[in-house]
PDB file of C-alpha atoms in Angstrom:
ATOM      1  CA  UNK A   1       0.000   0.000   0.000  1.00 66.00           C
ATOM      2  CA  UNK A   2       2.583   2.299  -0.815  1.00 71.00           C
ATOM      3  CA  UNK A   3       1.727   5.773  -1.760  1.00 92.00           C
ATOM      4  CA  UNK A   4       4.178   7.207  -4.167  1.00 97.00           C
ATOM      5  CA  UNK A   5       6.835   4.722  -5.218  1.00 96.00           C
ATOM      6  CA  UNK A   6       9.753   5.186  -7.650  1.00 96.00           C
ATOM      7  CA  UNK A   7      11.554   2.682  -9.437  1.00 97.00           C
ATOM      8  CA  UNK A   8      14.676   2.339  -9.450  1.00 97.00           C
ATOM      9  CA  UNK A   9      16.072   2.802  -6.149  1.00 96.00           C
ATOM     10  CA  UNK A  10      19.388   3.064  -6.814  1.00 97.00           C
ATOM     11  CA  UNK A  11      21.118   3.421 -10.289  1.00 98.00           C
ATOM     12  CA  UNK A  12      24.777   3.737 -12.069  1.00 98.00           C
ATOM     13  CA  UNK A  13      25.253   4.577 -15.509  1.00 97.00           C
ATOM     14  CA  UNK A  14      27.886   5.966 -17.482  1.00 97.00           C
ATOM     15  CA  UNK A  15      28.171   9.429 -18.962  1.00 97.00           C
ATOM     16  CA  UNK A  16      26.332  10.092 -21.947  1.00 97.00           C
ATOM     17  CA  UNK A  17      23.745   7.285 -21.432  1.00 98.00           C
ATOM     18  CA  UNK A  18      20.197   8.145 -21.032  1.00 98.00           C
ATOM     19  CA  UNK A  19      18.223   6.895 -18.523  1.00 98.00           C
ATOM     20  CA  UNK A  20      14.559   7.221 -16.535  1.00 98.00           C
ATOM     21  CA  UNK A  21      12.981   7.215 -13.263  1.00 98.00           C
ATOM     22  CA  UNK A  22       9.093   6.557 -12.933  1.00 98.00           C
ATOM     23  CA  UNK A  23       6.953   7.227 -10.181  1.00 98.00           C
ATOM     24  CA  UNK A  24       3.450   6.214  -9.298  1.00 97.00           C
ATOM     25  CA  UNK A  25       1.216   7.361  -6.703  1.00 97.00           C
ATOM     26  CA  UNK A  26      -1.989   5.884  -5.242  1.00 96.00           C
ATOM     27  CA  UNK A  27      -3.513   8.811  -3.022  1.00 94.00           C
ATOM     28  CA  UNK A  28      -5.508  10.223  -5.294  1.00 93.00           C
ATOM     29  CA  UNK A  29      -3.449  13.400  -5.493  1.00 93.00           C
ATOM     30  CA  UNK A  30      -3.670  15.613  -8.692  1.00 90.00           C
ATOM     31  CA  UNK A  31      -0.305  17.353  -8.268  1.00 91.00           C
ATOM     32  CA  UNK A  32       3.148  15.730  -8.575  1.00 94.00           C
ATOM     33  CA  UNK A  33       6.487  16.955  -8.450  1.00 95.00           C
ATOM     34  CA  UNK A  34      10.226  16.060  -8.931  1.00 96.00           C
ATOM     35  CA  UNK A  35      12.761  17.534  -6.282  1.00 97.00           C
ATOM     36  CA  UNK A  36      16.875  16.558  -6.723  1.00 97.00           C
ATOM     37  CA  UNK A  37      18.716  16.339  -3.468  1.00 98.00           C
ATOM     38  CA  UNK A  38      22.130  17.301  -3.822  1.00 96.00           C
ATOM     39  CA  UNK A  39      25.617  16.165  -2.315  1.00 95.00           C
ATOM     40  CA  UNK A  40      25.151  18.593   0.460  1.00 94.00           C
ATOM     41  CA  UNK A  41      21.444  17.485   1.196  1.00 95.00           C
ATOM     42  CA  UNK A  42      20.214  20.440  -0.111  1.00 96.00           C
ATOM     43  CA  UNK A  43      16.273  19.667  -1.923  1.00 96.00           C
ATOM     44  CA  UNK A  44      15.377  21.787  -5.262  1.00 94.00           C
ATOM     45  CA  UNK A  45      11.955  21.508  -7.206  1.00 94.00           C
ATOM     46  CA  UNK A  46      12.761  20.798 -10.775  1.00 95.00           C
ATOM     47  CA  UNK A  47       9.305  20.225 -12.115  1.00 93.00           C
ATOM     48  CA  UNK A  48       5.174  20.178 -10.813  1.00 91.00           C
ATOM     49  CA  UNK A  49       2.811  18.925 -12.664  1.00 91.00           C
ATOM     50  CA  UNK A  50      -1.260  19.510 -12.004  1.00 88.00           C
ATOM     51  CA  UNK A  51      -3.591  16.777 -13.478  1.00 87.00           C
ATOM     52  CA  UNK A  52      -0.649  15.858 -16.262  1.00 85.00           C
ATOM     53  CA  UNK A  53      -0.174  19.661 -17.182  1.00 88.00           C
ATOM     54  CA  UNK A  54       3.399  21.298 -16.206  1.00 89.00           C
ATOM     55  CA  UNK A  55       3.171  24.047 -13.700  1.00 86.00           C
ATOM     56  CA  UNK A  56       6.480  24.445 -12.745  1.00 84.00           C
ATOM     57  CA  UNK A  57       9.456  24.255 -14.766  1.00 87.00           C
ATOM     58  CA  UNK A  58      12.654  25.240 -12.535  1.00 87.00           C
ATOM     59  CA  UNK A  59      15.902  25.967 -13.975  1.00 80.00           C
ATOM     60  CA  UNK A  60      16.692  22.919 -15.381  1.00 89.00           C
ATOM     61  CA  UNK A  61      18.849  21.611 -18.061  1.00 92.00           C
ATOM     62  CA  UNK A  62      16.766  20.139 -21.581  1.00 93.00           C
ATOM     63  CA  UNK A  63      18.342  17.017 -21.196  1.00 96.00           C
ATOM     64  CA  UNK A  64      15.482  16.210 -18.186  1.00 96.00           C
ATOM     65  CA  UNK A  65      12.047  15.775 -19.547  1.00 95.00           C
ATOM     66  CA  UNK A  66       9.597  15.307 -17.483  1.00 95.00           C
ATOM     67  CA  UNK A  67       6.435  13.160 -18.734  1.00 94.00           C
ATOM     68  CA  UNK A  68       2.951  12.435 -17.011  1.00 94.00           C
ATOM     69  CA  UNK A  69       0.838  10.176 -19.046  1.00 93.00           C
ATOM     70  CA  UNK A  70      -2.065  10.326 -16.242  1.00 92.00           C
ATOM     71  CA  UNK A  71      -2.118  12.499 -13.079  1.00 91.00           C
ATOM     72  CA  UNK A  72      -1.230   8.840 -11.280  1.00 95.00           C
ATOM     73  CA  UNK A  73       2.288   9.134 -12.582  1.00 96.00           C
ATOM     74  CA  UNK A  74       5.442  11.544 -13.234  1.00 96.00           C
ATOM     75  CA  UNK A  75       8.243   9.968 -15.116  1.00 97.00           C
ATOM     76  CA  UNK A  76      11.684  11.552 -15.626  1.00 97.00           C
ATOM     77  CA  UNK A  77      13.990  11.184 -18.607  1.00 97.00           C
ATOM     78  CA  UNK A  78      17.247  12.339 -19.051  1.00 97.00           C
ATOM     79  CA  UNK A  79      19.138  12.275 -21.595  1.00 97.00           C
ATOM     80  CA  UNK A  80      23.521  12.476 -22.294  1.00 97.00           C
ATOM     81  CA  UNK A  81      23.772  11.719 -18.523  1.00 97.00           C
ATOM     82  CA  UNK A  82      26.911  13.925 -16.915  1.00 97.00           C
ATOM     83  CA  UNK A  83      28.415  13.596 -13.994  1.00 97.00           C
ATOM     84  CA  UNK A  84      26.522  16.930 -12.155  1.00 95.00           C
ATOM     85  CA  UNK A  85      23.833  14.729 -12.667  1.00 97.00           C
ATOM     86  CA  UNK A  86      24.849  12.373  -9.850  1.00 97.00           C
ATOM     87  CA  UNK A  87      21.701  12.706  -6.881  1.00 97.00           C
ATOM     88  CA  UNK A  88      19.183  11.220  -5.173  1.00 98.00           C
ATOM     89  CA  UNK A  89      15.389  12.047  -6.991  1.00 98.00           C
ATOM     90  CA  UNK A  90      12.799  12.246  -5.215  1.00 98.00           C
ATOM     91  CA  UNK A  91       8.996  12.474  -6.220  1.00 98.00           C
ATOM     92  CA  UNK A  92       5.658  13.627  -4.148  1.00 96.00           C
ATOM     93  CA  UNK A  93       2.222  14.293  -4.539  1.00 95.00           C
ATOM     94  CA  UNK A  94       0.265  16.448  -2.858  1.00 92.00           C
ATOM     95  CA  UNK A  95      -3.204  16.294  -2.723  1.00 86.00           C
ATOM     96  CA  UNK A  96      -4.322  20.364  -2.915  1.00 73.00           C
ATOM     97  CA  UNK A  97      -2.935  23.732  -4.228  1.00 67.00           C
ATOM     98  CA  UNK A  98      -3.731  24.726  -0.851  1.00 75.00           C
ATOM     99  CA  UNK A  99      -0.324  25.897   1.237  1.00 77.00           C
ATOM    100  CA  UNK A 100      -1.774  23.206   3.856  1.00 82.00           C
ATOM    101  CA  UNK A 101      -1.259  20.317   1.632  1.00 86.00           C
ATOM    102  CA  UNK A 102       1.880  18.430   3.132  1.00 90.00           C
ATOM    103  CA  UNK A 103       3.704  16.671   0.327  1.00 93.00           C
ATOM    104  CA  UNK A 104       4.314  13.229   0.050  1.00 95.00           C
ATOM    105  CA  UNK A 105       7.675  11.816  -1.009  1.00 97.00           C
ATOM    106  CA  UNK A 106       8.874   8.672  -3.082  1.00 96.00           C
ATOM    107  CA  UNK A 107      12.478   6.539  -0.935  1.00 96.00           C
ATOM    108  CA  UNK A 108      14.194   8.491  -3.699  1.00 97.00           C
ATOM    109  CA  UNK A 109      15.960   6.627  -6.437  1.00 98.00           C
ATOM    110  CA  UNK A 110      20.028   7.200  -6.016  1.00 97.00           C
ATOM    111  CA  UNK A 111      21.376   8.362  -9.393  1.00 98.00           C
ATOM    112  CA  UNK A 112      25.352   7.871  -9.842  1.00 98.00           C
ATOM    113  CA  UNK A 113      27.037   9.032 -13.195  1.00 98.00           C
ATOM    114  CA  UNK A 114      30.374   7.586 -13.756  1.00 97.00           C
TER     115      UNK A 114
ATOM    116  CA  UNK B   1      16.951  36.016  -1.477  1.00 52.00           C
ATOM    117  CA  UNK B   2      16.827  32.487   1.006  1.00 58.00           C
ATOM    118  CA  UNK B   3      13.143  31.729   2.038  1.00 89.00           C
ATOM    119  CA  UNK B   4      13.750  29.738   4.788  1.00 95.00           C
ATOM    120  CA  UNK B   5      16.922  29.829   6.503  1.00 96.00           C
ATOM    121  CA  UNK B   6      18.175  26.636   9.055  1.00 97.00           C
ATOM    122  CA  UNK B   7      21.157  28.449  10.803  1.00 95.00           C
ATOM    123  CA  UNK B   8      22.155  25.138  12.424  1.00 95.00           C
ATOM    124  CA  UNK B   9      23.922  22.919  10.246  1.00 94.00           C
ATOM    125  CA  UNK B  10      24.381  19.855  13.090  1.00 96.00           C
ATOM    126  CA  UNK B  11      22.633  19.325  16.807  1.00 95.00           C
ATOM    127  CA  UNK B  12      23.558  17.132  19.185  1.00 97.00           C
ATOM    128  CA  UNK B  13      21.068  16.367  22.446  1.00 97.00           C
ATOM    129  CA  UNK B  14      21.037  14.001  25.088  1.00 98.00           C
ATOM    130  CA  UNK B  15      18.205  10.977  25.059  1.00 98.00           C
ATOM    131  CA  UNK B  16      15.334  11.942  26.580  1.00 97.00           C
ATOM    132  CA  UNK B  17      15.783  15.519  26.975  1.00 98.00           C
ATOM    133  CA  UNK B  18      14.114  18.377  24.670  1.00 98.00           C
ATOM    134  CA  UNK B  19      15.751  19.765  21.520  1.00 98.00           C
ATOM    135  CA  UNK B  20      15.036  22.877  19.142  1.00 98.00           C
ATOM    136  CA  UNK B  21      15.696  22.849  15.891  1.00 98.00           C
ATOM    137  CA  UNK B  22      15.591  26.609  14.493  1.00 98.00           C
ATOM    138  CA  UNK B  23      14.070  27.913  10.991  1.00 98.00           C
ATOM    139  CA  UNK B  24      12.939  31.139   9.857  1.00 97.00           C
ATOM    140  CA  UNK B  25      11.670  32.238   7.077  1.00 95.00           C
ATOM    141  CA  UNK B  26      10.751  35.038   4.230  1.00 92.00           C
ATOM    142  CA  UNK B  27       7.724  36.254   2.716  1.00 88.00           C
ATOM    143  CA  UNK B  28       5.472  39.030   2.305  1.00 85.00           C
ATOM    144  CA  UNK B  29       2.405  36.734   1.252  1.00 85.00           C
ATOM    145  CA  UNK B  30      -0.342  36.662   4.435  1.00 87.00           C
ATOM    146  CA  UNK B  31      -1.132  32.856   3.656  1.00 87.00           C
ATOM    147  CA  UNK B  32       1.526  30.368   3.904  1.00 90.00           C
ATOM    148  CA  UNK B  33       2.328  26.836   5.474  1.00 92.00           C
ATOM    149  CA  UNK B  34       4.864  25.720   7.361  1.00 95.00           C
ATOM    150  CA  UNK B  35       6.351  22.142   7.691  1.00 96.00           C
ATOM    151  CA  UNK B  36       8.999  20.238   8.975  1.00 98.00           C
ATOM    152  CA  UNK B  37      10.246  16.604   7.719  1.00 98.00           C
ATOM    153  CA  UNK B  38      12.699  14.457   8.905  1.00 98.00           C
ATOM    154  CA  UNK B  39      14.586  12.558   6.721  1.00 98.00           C
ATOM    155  CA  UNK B  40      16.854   9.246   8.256  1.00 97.00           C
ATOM    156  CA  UNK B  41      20.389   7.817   7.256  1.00 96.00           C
ATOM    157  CA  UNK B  42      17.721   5.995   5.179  1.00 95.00           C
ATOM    158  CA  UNK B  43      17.083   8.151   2.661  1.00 95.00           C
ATOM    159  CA  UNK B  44      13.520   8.733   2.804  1.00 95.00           C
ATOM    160  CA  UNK B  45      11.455  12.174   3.607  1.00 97.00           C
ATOM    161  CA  UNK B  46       8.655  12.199   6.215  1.00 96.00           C
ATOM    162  CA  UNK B  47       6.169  14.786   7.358  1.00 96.00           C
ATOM    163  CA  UNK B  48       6.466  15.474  10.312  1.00 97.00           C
ATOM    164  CA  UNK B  49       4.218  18.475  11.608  1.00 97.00           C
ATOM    165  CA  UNK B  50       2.656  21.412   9.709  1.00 95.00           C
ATOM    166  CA  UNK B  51       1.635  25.153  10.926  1.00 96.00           C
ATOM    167  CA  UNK B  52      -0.707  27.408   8.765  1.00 93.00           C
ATOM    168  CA  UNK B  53       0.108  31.249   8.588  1.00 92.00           C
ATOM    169  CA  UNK B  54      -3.383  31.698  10.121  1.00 93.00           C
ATOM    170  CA  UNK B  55      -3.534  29.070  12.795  1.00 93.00           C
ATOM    171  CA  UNK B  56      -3.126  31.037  16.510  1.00 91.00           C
ATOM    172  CA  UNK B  57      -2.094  27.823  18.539  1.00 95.00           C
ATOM    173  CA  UNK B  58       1.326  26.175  18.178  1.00 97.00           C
ATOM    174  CA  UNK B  59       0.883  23.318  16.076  1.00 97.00           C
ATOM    175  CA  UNK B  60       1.653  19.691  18.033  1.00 98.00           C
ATOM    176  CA  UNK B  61       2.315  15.929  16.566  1.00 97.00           C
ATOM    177  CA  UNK B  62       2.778  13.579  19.733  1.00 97.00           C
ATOM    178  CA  UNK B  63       6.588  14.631  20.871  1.00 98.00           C
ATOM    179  CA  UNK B  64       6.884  17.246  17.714  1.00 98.00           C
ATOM    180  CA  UNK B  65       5.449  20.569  18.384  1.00 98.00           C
ATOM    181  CA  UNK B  66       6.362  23.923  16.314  1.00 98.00           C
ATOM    182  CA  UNK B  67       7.123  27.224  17.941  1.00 97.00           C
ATOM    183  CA  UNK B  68       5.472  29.729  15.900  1.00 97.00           C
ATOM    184  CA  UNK B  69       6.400  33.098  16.028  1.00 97.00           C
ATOM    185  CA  UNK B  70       4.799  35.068  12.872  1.00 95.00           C
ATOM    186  CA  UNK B  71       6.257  38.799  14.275  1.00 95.00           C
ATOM    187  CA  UNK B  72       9.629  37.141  14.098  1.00 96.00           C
ATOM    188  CA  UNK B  73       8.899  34.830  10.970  1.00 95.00           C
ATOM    189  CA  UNK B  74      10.573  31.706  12.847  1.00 97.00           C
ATOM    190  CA  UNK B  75       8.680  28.188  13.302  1.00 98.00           C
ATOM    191  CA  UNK B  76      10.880  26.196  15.392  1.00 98.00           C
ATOM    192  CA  UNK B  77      10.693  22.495  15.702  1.00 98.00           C
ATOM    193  CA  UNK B  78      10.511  21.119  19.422  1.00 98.00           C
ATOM    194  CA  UNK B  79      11.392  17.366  20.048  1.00 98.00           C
ATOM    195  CA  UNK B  80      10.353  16.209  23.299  1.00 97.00           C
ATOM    196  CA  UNK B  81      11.637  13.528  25.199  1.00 97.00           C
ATOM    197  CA  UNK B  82      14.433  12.963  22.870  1.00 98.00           C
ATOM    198  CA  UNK B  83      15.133   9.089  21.313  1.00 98.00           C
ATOM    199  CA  UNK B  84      17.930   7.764  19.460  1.00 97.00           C
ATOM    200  CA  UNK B  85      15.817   7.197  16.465  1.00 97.00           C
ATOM    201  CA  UNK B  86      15.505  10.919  16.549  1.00 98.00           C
ATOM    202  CA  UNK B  87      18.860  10.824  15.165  1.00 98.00           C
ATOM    203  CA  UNK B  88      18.457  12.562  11.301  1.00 98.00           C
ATOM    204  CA  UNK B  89      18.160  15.719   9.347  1.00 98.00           C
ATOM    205  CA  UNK B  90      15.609  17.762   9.841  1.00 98.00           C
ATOM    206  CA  UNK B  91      14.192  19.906   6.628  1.00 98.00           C
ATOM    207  CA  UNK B  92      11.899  23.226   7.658  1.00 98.00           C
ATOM    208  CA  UNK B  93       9.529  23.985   4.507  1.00 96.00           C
ATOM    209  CA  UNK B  94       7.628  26.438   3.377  1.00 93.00           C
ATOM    210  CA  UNK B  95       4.663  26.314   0.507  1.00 89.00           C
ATOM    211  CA  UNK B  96       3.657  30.011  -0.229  1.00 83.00           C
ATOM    212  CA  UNK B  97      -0.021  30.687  -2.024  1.00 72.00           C
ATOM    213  CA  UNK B  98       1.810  33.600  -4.397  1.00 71.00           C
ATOM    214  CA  UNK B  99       3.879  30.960  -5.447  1.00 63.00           C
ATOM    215  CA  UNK B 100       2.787  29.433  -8.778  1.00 53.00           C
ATOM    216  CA  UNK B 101       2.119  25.698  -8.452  1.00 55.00           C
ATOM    217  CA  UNK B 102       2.498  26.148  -4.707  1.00 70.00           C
ATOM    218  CA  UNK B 103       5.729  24.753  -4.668  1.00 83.00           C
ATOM    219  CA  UNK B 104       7.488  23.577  -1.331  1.00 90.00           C
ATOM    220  CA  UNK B 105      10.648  25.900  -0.491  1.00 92.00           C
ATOM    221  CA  UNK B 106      13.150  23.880   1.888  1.00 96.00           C
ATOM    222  CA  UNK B 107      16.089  25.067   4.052  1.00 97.00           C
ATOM    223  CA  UNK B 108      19.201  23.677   3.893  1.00 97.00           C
ATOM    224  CA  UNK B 109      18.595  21.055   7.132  1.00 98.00           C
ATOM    225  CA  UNK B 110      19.970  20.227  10.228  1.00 98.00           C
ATOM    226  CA  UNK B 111      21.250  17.490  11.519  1.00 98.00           C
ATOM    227  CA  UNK B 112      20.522  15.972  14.916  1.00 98.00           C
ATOM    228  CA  UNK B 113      22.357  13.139  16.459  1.00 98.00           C
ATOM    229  CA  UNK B 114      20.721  12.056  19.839  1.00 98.00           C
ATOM    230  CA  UNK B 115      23.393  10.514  22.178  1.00 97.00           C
ATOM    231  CA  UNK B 116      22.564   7.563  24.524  1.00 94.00           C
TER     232      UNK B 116
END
């Protein structure tokens, strides 16, 4: 009965490869988002989408696309993988645009570019 | 400018006594949340307690309760009774209404180590 779950945990790829992350959710929620944690711990929004249409498109390089087939799930592809790229992911849901809608987090899938 | 600002990068506290964990924060929007999650060695992020711009008492989650002080923009996390599986980092967050998508703002963590 897990509530947002990403596959893979963990995964190691070269540079240059391309590679992506998928996460589901089962709470019903109509807003999902992608956050990268950094080697300091420090957590960034990259992308938020509402009911599969992007609301919030951070600062990132074109080599991540983010893709939401139904408001269930978020993937994220990225392509010519560098080493920067090395982080955890982590998705969430939330359930309202409401600022007292706690988000809910994926374990995080471990992304290391060698 | 930072939005929400940890100024303690590591904690250390004693089991069983009472910790705070500091955060403050920046806006000039009227409606905001507050929340803290914890995240273990683990890897994985859980809420932990929430405070709404608008709420007048102190918000409380069994030993977790949140100082909140909206004069001083702070919303300090409180850890009663301290346990060694207290031992993580500690995110304060913010989700702002102005913000588009309502997108959660987090400070850079703490980390607390409880010693036995």
């Amino acid at each position: 009965d897990t509530a947002v779950s990403q596959t893979p945990k963990y995964l190691v790829t070269q540079m240059g490869n391309d590679k992506s992350i998928k996460c589901e959710q089962n709470l019903g929620h109509d807003t999902m988002y992608w956050y990268k944690q950094d080697s300091k711990k420090f957590l960034k929004i990259m992308f938020s989408y509402n009911n599969k249409e992007l609301i919030i498109n951070e600062t990132v390089p074109n080599r991540f696309s983010p893709k939401s087939p139904d408001k269930a799930h978020l993937n994220l592809h990225i392509n010519s993988l560098e080493l920067g790229d090395s982080a955890v992911y982590f998705c969430a849901s939330t359930g309202g645009t409401a600022y007292n809608s706690p988000l809910h987090f994926g374990n995080g899938t471990r992304l290391t570019v060698t | 400018a930072q939005k929400i600002t940890q100024t303690q990068p590591g904690m250390f506290v004693q089991e069983k006594e009472a910790v705070t964990l500091d955060c403050t924060y920046d806006t000039s929007d009227q409606s905001y949340g507050l929340f803290w999650y914890k995240q273990p060695s683990s890897g994985e992020m859980i809420f932990l307690i929430y405070q709404g711009s608008y709420d007048e008492q102190n918000a409380t989650e069994g030993r977790y309760s949140l100082n909140f002080q909206k004069a001083r923009k702070s919303a300090n996390l409180v850890i009663s009774a301290s346990q060694l599986g207290d031992s993580a980092m500690y995110f304060c967050a913010m989700r702002d209404v102005m913000e588009y998508g309502n997108k959660l703002v987090f400070g850079a963590g703490t980390i607390l180590r409880v010693k036995s």
